Amino acid sequence: MSASPETNPPTRIPRQISYIIGNEGCERFSFYGMRNILTVFLVTSLLAYLPEADREGAAKEVFHTFVIGVYFFPLLGGWLADRFWGKYNTILWLSLVYCLGHLFLAVFESSRTGFFAGLALIALGSGGIKPCVSSFVGDQFDQSNKHSAKVVFDAFYWIINFGSFFASLLMPIFLKGFGPSVAFGIPGLLMFIATVIFWLGRKHYVLVPPAPPNPHSFLNVSRTALAATPQGRTYAMVAILTALASLGLAPQFGIVIALCTAMVAFIALGGLGVWRQLDLARGTHPDEAVDGVRAVLRVLVLFFLVTPFWSLFDQKASTWILQADLMAKPSWFQSSQMQALNPALVMILIPFNNLILYPTLARFGYQMTALRRMTSGIAFSGLSWVVVGGMQVILDGGTTFSIVWQVLPYALLTFGEVLVSATGLEFAYSQAPAAMKGTLMSFWNLTVTVGNLWVLVVNASVKNQVVTDFIASTGFGVTAFQMFFFAAFAFAAALVFGLVARTYPMADHYRQA
């Protein structure tokens, strides 16, 4: 008797998953160990040469620029994996670059040039392996056991937060008690262990080879569509000229904002042109390839609407830490240790959602699909910033209160994170055609780059006298106003995401058994 369509037969999780999970736990400890003390280190040590009033702003800019780099380099890693090296080799070799970056942080803690070079190497290594690791997990499954993939992706996300929890709790203590060399050196050691664990599983992995040169690839189909008519070529030219014009923002806003804005403009305008002209590529390219490009473009619209979530989420390691510095707390407790609350809540919420919340909602006839979860998650992130903004108003009024009150916005933001980020990993993999999995996962990671771009743009905008005068007229301080602005940004994104998701056609691109 065969299993009903609603019942998935029990299958064993592939044994090689344990190596990937072990690697991810150590790698995430290394990454979050250095990331969560970075703002504090910059303010108190590396940027101590600046006037005290300028240090916090400069630290936020360095932090979010680093995060932009981390989530930009997945484009490179996904391309290398899909076209040349394969996922396994890309992960292994860029992990060695990653280790070198940690070494630079530990050795050059008093050298701006050496330290920033270490951050650049970590951005390259960490960012380059990001799309490969998550899609490498998906490669270990096929149609016969794909129902187990969601469990593993959740476990994958759980172990990320397991490593992040202990790193967030311990590294501030090591930074204060033993100095930056030790505090940055320990994450480097964990990254080396992560690389060794991954290498040990080399004989057990399912290795999907890189795709050979494909005349019907995403870029080739897109190029054909744009070249089919003068109107299409105009779209391409407008995209290029707008991107080049965006580089003119560099003198006022900095090179990072300018480059990222140019990239967003090129992808958005070029993608719009391809969408409008795509059917003209039929005949030159098979229908399957053309339909695949349209599917990717649909996903990119949803990805873009996720970017405001990351604007809010990543500021918990910058803006929220700086807010925590103003709150009452025990002398032994460091503001950056509040970061440990996020992964601790994730480890609780993932099993709670899967075992209690989603089944309960299903019994009442409401299925929490991937897109419904992501819509709700963006909205919850906005709610957390309403709360933290209200707290900032009280602090700006001269009333100091306990840091314990930050637990509430952390809980709301983390609930949103579980709904968006853990879901997004599996969603991105399932929607990607086979030849473009690494690339599409790179675009998922690129949403974080764009999210942090919005943070830099807003921070740069509040330096404008017209903007600061307007903020002053509202009666709010600059920080509180920004917090409410980001909350509204998230609510608007959640609304549009939900409307777009209603008509989105779900795809199933797991490989055949």
Short mmCIF file of C-alpha atoms in Angstrom, two decimals:
data_model
loop_
_atom_site.label_atom_id
_atom_site.label_comp_id
_atom_site.label_asym_id
_atom_site.label_seq_id
_atom_site.Cartn_x
_atom_site.Cartn_y
_atom_site.Cartn_z
CA MET A 1 0.00 0.00 0.00
CA SER A 2 1.55 3.31 -1.06
CA ALA A 3 1.65 6.34 1.15
CA SER A 4 -1.08 8.89 0.60
CA PRO A 5 -0.11 12.24 -0.94
CA GLU A 6 -0.59 13.85 2.45
CA THR A 7 1.69 11.40 4.26
CA ASN A 8 5.44 11.40 3.85
CA PRO A 9 7.13 8.03 4.33
CA PRO A 10 9.78 7.99 7.06
CA THR A 11 13.31 8.33 5.71
CA ARG A 12 16.69 8.64 7.31
CA ILE A 13 18.46 11.95 7.13
CA PRO A 14 21.65 11.53 5.04
CA ARG A 15 24.63 10.77 7.27
CA GLN A 16 26.80 13.46 5.66
CA ILE A 17 24.49 16.15 7.02
CA SER A 18 26.20 15.77 10.41
CA TYR A 19 29.50 17.07 8.95
CA ILE A 20 27.77 20.09 7.42
CA ILE A 21 25.88 20.85 10.62
CA GLY A 22 29.07 20.54 12.71
CA ASN A 23 30.93 22.79 10.31
CA GLU A 24 28.13 25.36 10.42
CA GLY A 25 27.99 25.44 14.22
CA CYS A 26 31.70 26.20 14.53
CA GLU A 27 31.72 28.64 11.62
CA ARG A 28 28.78 30.60 13.04
CA PHE A 29 30.52 30.77 16.44
CA SER A 30 33.54 32.25 14.71
CA PHE A 31 31.53 34.75 12.69
CA TYR A 32 29.19 35.96 15.42
CA GLY A 33 31.98 35.86 17.97
CA MET A 34 33.85 38.57 16.11
CA ARG A 35 30.77 40.35 14.70
CA ASN A 36 29.05 40.90 18.02
CA ILE A 37 32.07 42.55 19.65
CA LEU A 38 33.02 44.54 16.56
CA THR A 39 31.01 47.68 17.33
CA VAL A 40 32.24 47.81 20.94
CA PHE A 41 35.86 47.26 19.86
CA LEU A 42 35.64 49.96 17.21
CA VAL A 43 34.16 52.54 19.59
CA THR A 44 36.55 51.85 22.49
CA SER A 45 39.77 50.93 20.69
CA LEU A 46 40.27 51.24 16.96
CA LEU A 47 38.32 54.52 16.57
CA ALA A 48 39.52 56.02 19.85
CA TYR A 49 41.52 58.59 17.86
CA LEU A 50 38.22 60.22 16.78
CA PRO A 51 36.36 62.77 18.92
CA GLU A 52 34.08 60.88 21.29
CA ALA A 53 30.92 62.29 19.69
CA ASP A 54 31.92 60.87 16.28
CA ARG A 55 32.90 57.35 17.34
CA GLU A 56 29.45 55.76 17.49
CA GLY A 57 28.47 56.98 14.03
CA ALA A 58 31.79 55.89 12.55
CA ALA A 59 31.51 52.46 14.22
CA LYS A 60 28.01 51.97 12.77
CA GLU A 61 29.29 52.85 9.30
CA VAL A 62 32.21 50.40 9.54
CA PHE A 63 29.95 47.68 10.94
CA HIS A 64 27.24 47.98 8.29
CA THR A 65 29.81 48.36 5.50
CA PHE A 66 31.37 45.09 6.68
CA VAL A 67 27.96 43.40 6.67
CA ILE A 68 27.32 44.73 3.16
CA GLY A 69 30.55 43.07 2.06
CA VAL A 70 29.69 39.78 3.77
CA TYR A 71 26.40 39.58 1.91
CA PHE A 72 27.68 40.95 -1.39
CA PHE A 73 30.37 38.30 -1.92
CA PRO A 74 27.80 35.47 -2.15
CA LEU A 75 27.38 36.64 -5.75
CA LEU A 76 31.01 35.72 -6.38
CA GLY A 77 30.85 32.48 -4.40
CA GLY A 78 27.66 31.31 -6.09
CA TRP A 79 29.08 32.08 -9.53
CA LEU A 80 32.36 30.25 -8.83
CA ALA A 81 30.50 27.24 -7.46
CA ASP A 82 27.95 27.02 -10.26
CA ARG A 83 30.38 27.56 -13.12
CA PHE A 84 33.88 26.46 -12.11
CA TRP A 85 34.76 24.89 -8.76
CA GLY A 86 31.59 23.21 -7.54
CA LYS A 87 30.14 23.86 -4.10
CA TYR A 88 32.49 21.61 -2.11
CA ASN A 89 35.73 23.12 -3.45
CA THR A 90 34.37 26.67 -3.21
CA ILE A 91 33.46 26.16 0.45
CA LEU A 92 36.80 24.54 1.31
CA TRP A 93 39.07 27.06 -0.40
CA LEU A 94 37.21 30.19 0.68
CA SER A 95 37.13 28.82 4.24
CA LEU A 96 40.93 29.05 4.22
CA VAL A 97 40.65 32.73 3.19
CA TYR A 98 38.17 33.13 6.04
CA CYS A 99 40.71 31.68 8.52
CA LEU A 100 43.36 34.09 7.27
CA GLY A 101 41.03 37.02 7.90
CA HIS A 102 40.54 35.98 11.52
CA LEU A 103 44.31 35.76 11.91
CA PHE A 104 44.63 39.35 10.70
CA LEU A 105 42.09 40.55 13.28
CA ALA A 106 43.98 38.87 16.11
CA VAL A 107 47.41 40.10 15.00
CA PHE A 108 46.54 43.63 13.82
CA GLU A 109 44.15 44.73 16.56
CA SER A 110 45.96 48.08 16.86
CA SER A 111 46.51 48.66 13.14
CA ARG A 112 43.60 50.14 11.20
CA THR A 113 45.00 48.97 7.85
CA GLY A 114 45.70 45.41 9.02
CA PHE A 115 42.40 45.13 10.92
CA PHE A 116 40.31 46.40 8.00
CA ALA A 117 42.20 44.01 5.70
CA GLY A 118 41.15 41.19 8.04
CA LEU A 119 37.52 42.34 7.86
CA ALA A 120 37.78 42.34 4.06
CA LEU A 121 39.15 38.78 4.01
CA ILE A 122 36.39 37.59 6.37
CA ALA A 123 33.78 39.31 4.19
CA LEU A 124 35.18 37.48 1.15
CA GLY A 125 35.46 34.11 2.87
CA SER A 126 32.24 34.20 4.88
CA GLY A 127 30.24 35.77 2.08
CA GLY A 128 31.68 33.52 -0.59
CA ILE A 129 30.67 30.30 1.17
CA LYS A 130 27.20 31.47 2.24
CA PRO A 131 25.19 30.50 -0.84
CA CYS A 132 27.22 27.34 -1.26
CA VAL A 133 26.70 25.89 2.23
CA SER A 134 22.92 26.27 2.29
CA SER A 135 22.49 24.99 -1.27
CA PHE A 136 25.02 22.21 -0.53
CA VAL A 137 22.62 21.08 2.20
CA GLY A 138 19.82 20.95 -0.37
CA ASP A 139 22.00 18.92 -2.76
CA GLN A 140 22.06 16.08 -0.24
CA PHE A 141 18.30 15.55 -0.83
CA ASP A 142 16.23 14.44 -3.80
CA GLN A 143 12.53 13.89 -4.50
CA SER A 144 12.49 10.71 -2.38
CA ASN A 145 13.43 12.50 0.86
CA LYS A 146 12.79 16.18 0.15
CA HIS A 147 10.18 16.28 2.94
CA SER A 148 13.08 15.81 5.37
CA ALA A 149 14.83 18.86 3.94
CA LYS A 150 12.66 21.31 5.87
CA VAL A 151 13.58 19.56 9.12
CA VAL A 152 17.26 19.77 8.22
CA PHE A 153 17.05 23.41 7.12
CA ASP A 154 15.44 24.19 10.48
CA ALA A 155 18.19 22.18 12.23
CA PHE A 156 20.71 24.03 10.09
CA TYR A 157 19.30 27.34 11.29
CA TRP A 158 19.11 26.05 14.86
CA ILE A 159 22.81 25.15 14.93
CA ILE A 160 23.66 28.58 13.50
CA ASN A 161 22.03 30.08 16.54
CA PHE A 162 23.57 27.54 18.90
CA GLY A 163 27.00 28.78 17.83
CA SER A 164 25.86 32.39 17.88
CA PHE A 165 24.46 32.06 21.43
CA PHE A 166 27.72 30.97 23.04
CA ALA A 167 29.77 33.38 20.94
CA SER A 168 27.53 36.33 21.91
CA LEU A 169 27.66 35.35 25.58
CA LEU A 170 31.37 34.66 25.88
CA MET A 171 33.24 36.94 23.47
CA PRO A 172 32.37 40.22 25.26
CA ILE A 173 33.80 38.67 28.44
CA PHE A 174 37.01 37.66 26.65
CA LEU A 175 37.29 41.12 25.05
CA LYS A 176 37.01 42.85 28.42
CA GLY A 177 39.11 40.37 30.38
CA PHE A 178 41.83 39.29 27.94
CA GLY A 179 41.92 41.93 25.23
CA PRO A 180 41.19 41.94 21.50
CA SER A 181 43.93 39.50 20.43
CA VAL A 182 42.37 36.69 22.44
CA ALA A 183 38.77 37.78 21.74
CA PHE A 184 39.38 37.76 17.99
CA GLY A 185 41.77 34.80 18.08
CA ILE A 186 39.27 32.33 19.57
CA PRO A 187 36.78 32.78 16.70
CA GLY A 188 39.69 32.18 14.32
CA LEU A 189 40.45 28.87 16.02
CA LEU A 190 36.79 27.84 15.73
CA MET A 191 36.82 28.67 12.02
CA PHE A 192 39.84 26.42 11.51
CA ILE A 193 38.02 23.59 13.33
CA ALA A 194 34.96 24.21 11.13
CA THR A 195 37.10 23.82 8.02
CA VAL A 196 38.59 20.55 9.27
CA ILE A 197 35.14 19.11 10.11
CA PHE A 198 33.89 19.96 6.63
CA TRP A 199 36.95 18.35 5.02
CA LEU A 200 36.45 15.14 7.04
CA GLY A 201 33.09 14.51 5.33
CA ARG A 202 34.52 14.75 1.82
CA LYS A 203 33.96 11.05 0.97
CA HIS A 204 30.29 11.08 1.94
CA TYR A 205 28.85 14.14 0.19
CA VAL A 206 26.60 14.17 -2.85
CA LEU A 207 28.60 16.39 -5.22
CA VAL A 208 26.57 18.12 -7.91
CA PRO A 209 29.11 19.18 -10.56
CA PRO A 210 29.26 22.79 -11.76
CA ALA A 211 27.09 23.46 -14.76
CA PRO A 212 28.91 23.48 -18.13
CA PRO A 213 28.68 26.63 -20.26
CA ASN A 214 25.00 26.94 -21.03
CA PRO A 215 23.80 28.83 -24.11
CA HIS A 216 20.40 29.03 -22.42
CA SER A 217 21.57 30.39 -19.08
CA PHE A 218 19.82 33.15 -17.17
CA LEU A 219 22.18 35.81 -18.51
CA ASN A 220 22.06 34.55 -22.11
CA VAL A 221 18.26 34.42 -22.16
CA SER A 222 18.10 37.88 -20.59
CA ARG A 223 20.56 39.27 -23.12
CA THR A 224 18.53 37.83 -26.01
CA ALA A 225 15.32 39.31 -24.63
CA LEU A 226 16.80 42.79 -24.26
CA ALA A 227 18.45 42.71 -27.71
CA ALA A 228 15.26 41.63 -29.50
CA THR A 229 13.85 45.16 -30.01
CA PRO A 230 15.02 48.77 -29.86
CA GLN A 231 12.82 49.17 -26.77
CA GLY A 232 14.70 46.34 -25.03
CA ARG A 233 18.05 47.87 -25.90
CA THR A 234 16.79 51.16 -24.48
CA TYR A 235 15.96 49.41 -21.19
CA ALA A 236 19.51 48.01 -21.08
CA MET A 237 21.06 51.40 -21.83
CA VAL A 238 18.92 53.14 -19.19
CA ALA A 239 19.95 50.51 -16.62
CA ILE A 240 23.64 51.03 -17.41
CA LEU A 241 23.44 54.83 -17.42
CA THR A 242 21.46 54.91 -14.17
CA ALA A 243 24.02 52.64 -12.52
CA LEU A 244 26.86 54.87 -13.74
CA ALA A 245 25.01 57.98 -12.56
CA SER A 246 24.61 56.37 -9.14
CA LEU A 247 28.38 56.33 -8.80
CA GLY A 248 28.16 60.10 -8.64
CA LEU A 249 26.78 59.70 -5.11
CA ALA A 250 30.24 58.71 -3.89
CA PRO A 251 31.50 62.21 -2.91
CA GLN A 252 28.43 62.87 -0.74
CA PHE A 253 27.51 59.41 0.59
CA GLY A 254 30.70 57.34 0.18
CA ILE A 255 31.83 54.72 -2.31
CA VAL A 256 30.00 51.81 -0.63
CA ILE A 257 26.58 53.49 -0.86
CA ALA A 258 27.32 54.55 -4.43
CA LEU A 259 28.38 51.08 -5.60
CA CYS A 260 25.45 49.33 -3.90
CA THR A 261 22.96 51.84 -5.28
CA ALA A 262 24.42 51.33 -8.76
CA MET A 263 24.02 47.56 -8.39
CA VAL A 264 20.41 47.83 -7.21
CA ALA A 265 19.54 50.22 -10.05
CA PHE A 266 21.12 47.97 -12.67
CA ILE A 267 19.38 44.82 -11.42
CA ALA A 268 16.00 46.54 -11.02
CA LEU A 269 15.89 48.37 -14.36
CA GLY A 270 17.56 45.57 -16.29
CA GLY A 271 15.21 43.03 -14.73
CA LEU A 272 12.17 45.14 -15.66
CA GLY A 273 13.33 45.26 -19.27
CA VAL A 274 13.90 41.50 -19.37
CA TRP A 275 10.45 40.85 -17.86
CA ARG A 276 8.70 42.96 -20.51
CA GLN A 277 10.66 41.48 -23.40
CA LEU A 278 11.10 37.91 -22.20
CA ASP A 279 8.67 36.17 -24.54
CA LEU A 280 10.69 37.47 -27.49
CA ALA A 281 13.48 35.09 -26.44
CA ARG A 282 11.29 32.07 -27.29
CA GLY A 283 12.52 30.28 -30.38
CA THR A 284 16.10 31.35 -29.79
CA HIS A 285 15.92 29.61 -26.41
CA PRO A 286 13.72 26.67 -25.32
CA ASP A 287 10.54 27.41 -23.40
CA GLU A 288 11.98 25.73 -20.30
CA ALA A 289 14.85 28.23 -20.16
CA VAL A 290 12.59 31.22 -20.75
CA ASP A 291 10.15 30.05 -18.08
CA GLY A 292 13.09 29.54 -15.71
CA VAL A 293 14.20 33.15 -16.14
CA ARG A 294 10.67 34.38 -15.48
CA ALA A 295 10.56 32.25 -12.32
CA VAL A 296 13.83 33.78 -11.09
CA LEU A 297 12.57 37.31 -11.75
CA ARG A 298 9.41 36.59 -9.76
CA VAL A 299 11.56 35.43 -6.85
CA LEU A 300 13.73 38.56 -7.06
CA VAL A 301 10.66 40.77 -6.55
CA LEU A 302 9.94 38.96 -3.28
CA PHE A 303 13.60 39.09 -2.29
CA PHE A 304 13.66 42.87 -2.76
CA LEU A 305 10.65 43.23 -0.45
CA VAL A 306 12.53 41.31 2.27
CA THR A 307 15.37 43.88 2.34
CA PRO A 308 13.66 46.21 4.87
CA PHE A 309 13.59 43.31 7.34
CA TRP A 310 17.39 43.12 7.26
CA SER A 311 17.62 46.88 7.76
CA LEU A 312 15.97 46.35 11.11
CA PHE A 313 17.50 43.02 12.06
CA ASP A 314 21.18 43.84 11.62
CA GLN A 315 20.94 47.02 13.68
CA LYS A 316 20.48 44.94 16.81
CA ALA A 317 24.28 44.57 16.68
CA SER A 318 24.85 48.32 16.32
CA THR A 319 21.96 50.66 17.18
CA TRP A 320 20.53 48.39 19.89
CA ILE A 321 23.92 47.89 21.55
CA LEU A 322 24.45 51.65 21.64
CA GLN A 323 21.00 52.04 23.18
CA ALA A 324 21.82 49.37 25.77
CA ASP A 325 24.85 51.43 26.83
CA LEU A 326 22.39 54.05 28.12
CA MET A 327 20.45 51.57 30.27
CA ALA A 328 20.97 50.42 33.85
CA LYS A 329 22.72 47.06 34.19
CA PRO A 330 25.05 45.17 36.55
CA SER A 331 28.70 46.20 36.35
CA TRP A 332 29.73 42.72 35.19
CA PHE A 333 27.26 42.71 32.27
CA GLN A 334 28.33 44.03 28.85
CA SER A 335 25.79 45.64 26.52
CA SER A 336 26.86 43.39 23.63
CA GLN A 337 25.98 40.30 25.68
CA MET A 338 22.31 41.09 25.03
CA GLN A 339 23.03 39.67 21.57
CA ALA A 340 22.99 36.19 23.15
CA LEU A 341 19.26 36.60 23.73
CA ASN A 342 18.57 36.45 20.00
CA PRO A 343 20.02 32.97 19.29
CA ALA A 344 18.68 31.65 22.61
CA LEU A 345 15.17 32.64 21.58
CA VAL A 346 15.67 31.19 18.09
CA MET A 347 16.55 27.78 19.58
CA ILE A 348 13.29 27.92 21.54
CA LEU A 349 11.05 29.36 18.83
CA ILE A 350 11.98 26.99 15.98
CA PRO A 351 10.75 23.85 17.78
CA PHE A 352 7.84 25.82 19.31
CA ASN A 353 6.67 26.94 15.87
CA ASN A 354 7.07 23.53 14.23
CA LEU A 355 5.64 21.42 17.05
CA ILE A 356 2.99 23.70 18.52
CA LEU A 357 2.18 26.91 16.66
CA TYR A 358 1.94 25.70 13.04
CA PRO A 359 0.04 22.46 13.86
CA THR A 360 -2.38 24.43 16.06
CA LEU A 361 -3.07 26.96 13.31
CA ALA A 362 -3.50 24.08 10.82
CA ARG A 363 -6.14 22.49 13.04
CA PHE A 364 -8.08 25.74 12.77
CA GLY A 365 -7.76 25.61 8.99
CA TYR A 366 -4.95 28.13 8.56
CA GLN A 367 -1.80 26.85 6.87
CA MET A 368 1.35 28.86 7.59
CA THR A 369 2.84 28.64 4.12
CA ALA A 370 6.36 29.90 3.48
CA LEU A 371 5.15 33.21 2.08
CA ARG A 372 2.65 33.77 4.89
CA ARG A 373 5.40 33.17 7.43
CA MET A 374 7.70 35.66 5.73
CA THR A 375 4.96 38.31 5.53
CA SER A 376 4.24 37.95 9.24
CA GLY A 377 7.94 37.99 10.10
CA ILE A 378 8.55 41.33 8.38
CA ALA A 379 5.58 42.81 10.27
CA PHE A 380 6.85 41.50 13.63
CA SER A 381 10.23 43.12 12.99
CA GLY A 382 8.45 46.44 12.53
CA LEU A 383 6.58 45.94 15.79
CA SER A 384 9.85 45.36 17.65
CA TRP A 385 11.13 48.72 16.43
CA VAL A 386 8.00 50.50 17.60
CA VAL A 387 8.81 49.16 21.07
CA VAL A 388 12.51 50.02 20.95
CA GLY A 389 11.66 53.47 19.59
CA GLY A 390 9.34 54.09 22.53
CA MET A 391 12.14 53.07 24.88
CA GLN A 392 14.50 55.51 23.17
CA VAL A 393 12.01 58.36 23.69
CA ILE A 394 12.03 57.61 27.44
CA LEU A 395 15.84 57.49 27.51
CA ASP A 396 16.06 60.77 25.57
CA GLY A 397 13.82 62.29 28.24
CA GLY A 398 16.44 61.59 30.86
CA THR A 399 14.83 58.57 32.51
CA THR A 400 17.13 55.56 32.88
CA PHE A 401 15.65 52.07 33.23
CA SER A 402 16.84 48.47 33.29
CA ILE A 403 18.33 46.78 30.25
CA VAL A 404 15.91 43.92 31.00
CA TRP A 405 13.27 45.90 29.10
CA GLN A 406 15.17 45.17 25.88
CA VAL A 407 14.01 41.56 26.18
CA LEU A 408 10.62 42.51 24.70
CA PRO A 409 11.88 43.98 21.39
CA TYR A 410 14.43 41.15 21.13
CA ALA A 411 11.60 38.61 21.45
CA LEU A 412 9.51 40.31 18.78
CA LEU A 413 12.45 40.73 16.39
CA THR A 414 13.60 37.13 16.89
CA PHE A 415 10.11 35.79 16.22
CA GLY A 416 10.17 37.77 12.99
CA GLU A 417 13.62 36.40 12.17
CA VAL A 418 12.50 32.79 12.53
CA LEU A 419 9.54 33.44 10.26
CA VAL A 420 11.63 35.20 7.61
CA SER A 421 15.18 33.87 7.64
CA ALA A 422 14.77 30.18 8.43
CA THR A 423 11.90 30.01 5.95
CA GLY A 424 13.76 31.99 3.30
CA LEU A 425 16.66 29.53 3.09
CA GLU A 426 14.43 26.62 2.09
CA PHE A 427 12.18 28.81 -0.05
CA ALA A 428 15.12 30.16 -2.06
CA TYR A 429 16.49 26.66 -2.70
CA SER A 430 13.13 25.19 -3.72
CA GLN A 431 12.40 27.99 -6.21
CA ALA A 432 15.78 27.85 -7.97
CA PRO A 433 16.13 25.94 -11.27
CA ALA A 434 18.91 23.34 -11.06
CA ALA A 435 21.51 25.33 -13.01
CA MET A 436 21.04 28.46 -10.93
CA LYS A 437 20.73 27.29 -7.33
CA GLY A 438 23.98 28.83 -6.11
CA THR A 439 23.28 32.07 -7.96
CA LEU A 440 19.72 32.41 -6.65
CA MET A 441 20.90 31.64 -3.11
CA SER A 442 23.40 34.45 -3.66
CA PHE A 443 20.55 36.79 -4.48
CA TRP A 444 18.88 35.72 -1.22
CA ASN A 445 22.02 36.74 0.65
CA LEU A 446 22.15 39.95 -1.38
CA THR A 447 18.92 41.02 0.35
CA VAL A 448 21.04 41.55 3.48
CA THR A 449 23.46 43.77 1.55
CA VAL A 450 20.60 45.92 0.30
CA GLY A 451 19.05 46.00 3.78
CA ASN A 452 22.28 47.36 5.24
CA LEU A 453 22.50 49.79 2.34
CA TRP A 454 19.23 51.35 3.54
CA VAL A 455 20.81 51.77 6.99
CA LEU A 456 23.82 53.62 5.55
CA VAL A 457 21.56 55.81 3.40
CA VAL A 458 19.38 56.77 6.37
CA ASN A 459 22.41 57.44 8.57
CA ALA A 460 23.93 59.62 5.84
CA SER A 461 20.63 61.47 5.36
CA VAL A 462 20.37 62.57 8.98
CA LYS A 463 23.62 64.50 8.55
CA ASN A 464 21.76 66.83 6.19
CA GLN A 465 20.66 70.06 7.87
CA VAL A 466 17.22 70.05 6.22
CA VAL A 467 16.56 66.53 7.51
CA THR A 468 17.81 67.27 11.02
CA ASP A 469 15.63 70.41 11.17
CA PHE A 470 12.60 68.35 10.16
CA ILE A 471 13.36 65.71 12.80
CA ALA A 472 13.71 68.42 15.43
CA SER A 473 10.27 69.77 14.47
CA THR A 474 8.71 66.38 15.27
CA GLY A 475 9.82 66.54 18.89
CA PHE A 476 11.81 63.28 18.64
CA GLY A 477 15.56 62.83 18.96
CA VAL A 478 17.41 61.68 15.84
CA THR A 479 17.82 58.08 17.06
CA ALA A 480 14.18 57.72 18.13
CA PHE A 481 12.96 59.21 14.84
CA GLN A 482 15.10 56.75 12.88
CA MET A 483 13.69 53.87 14.90
CA PHE A 484 10.09 54.82 14.11
CA PHE A 485 11.06 55.38 10.48
CA PHE A 486 12.47 51.87 10.18
CA ALA A 487 9.33 50.44 11.85
CA ALA A 488 7.13 52.15 9.24
CA PHE A 489 9.51 50.93 6.51
CA ALA A 490 8.98 47.33 7.63
CA PHE A 491 5.20 47.64 7.91
CA ALA A 492 4.99 49.02 4.36
CA ALA A 493 7.21 46.18 3.07
CA ALA A 494 5.10 43.55 4.85
CA LEU A 495 1.93 44.93 3.27
CA VAL A 496 3.35 44.90 -0.25
CA PHE A 497 5.01 41.49 0.27
CA GLY A 498 1.70 39.99 1.36
CA LEU A 499 -0.12 41.40 -1.68
CA VAL A 500 2.53 40.12 -4.11
CA ALA A 501 2.65 36.71 -2.40
CA ARG A 502 -1.07 36.16 -3.02
CA THR A 503 -0.44 35.69 -6.74
CA TYR A 504 3.02 34.09 -6.59
CA PRO A 505 3.13 30.64 -8.30
CA MET A 506 5.14 28.26 -6.11
CA ALA A 507 7.68 26.01 -7.88
CA ASP A 508 9.36 22.71 -6.91
CA HIS A 509 12.96 22.44 -8.08
CA TYR A 510 14.31 19.62 -5.94
CA ARG A 511 16.31 17.16 -8.04
CA GLN A 512 14.75 13.85 -9.05
CA ALA A 513 15.46 10.72 -6.99
#
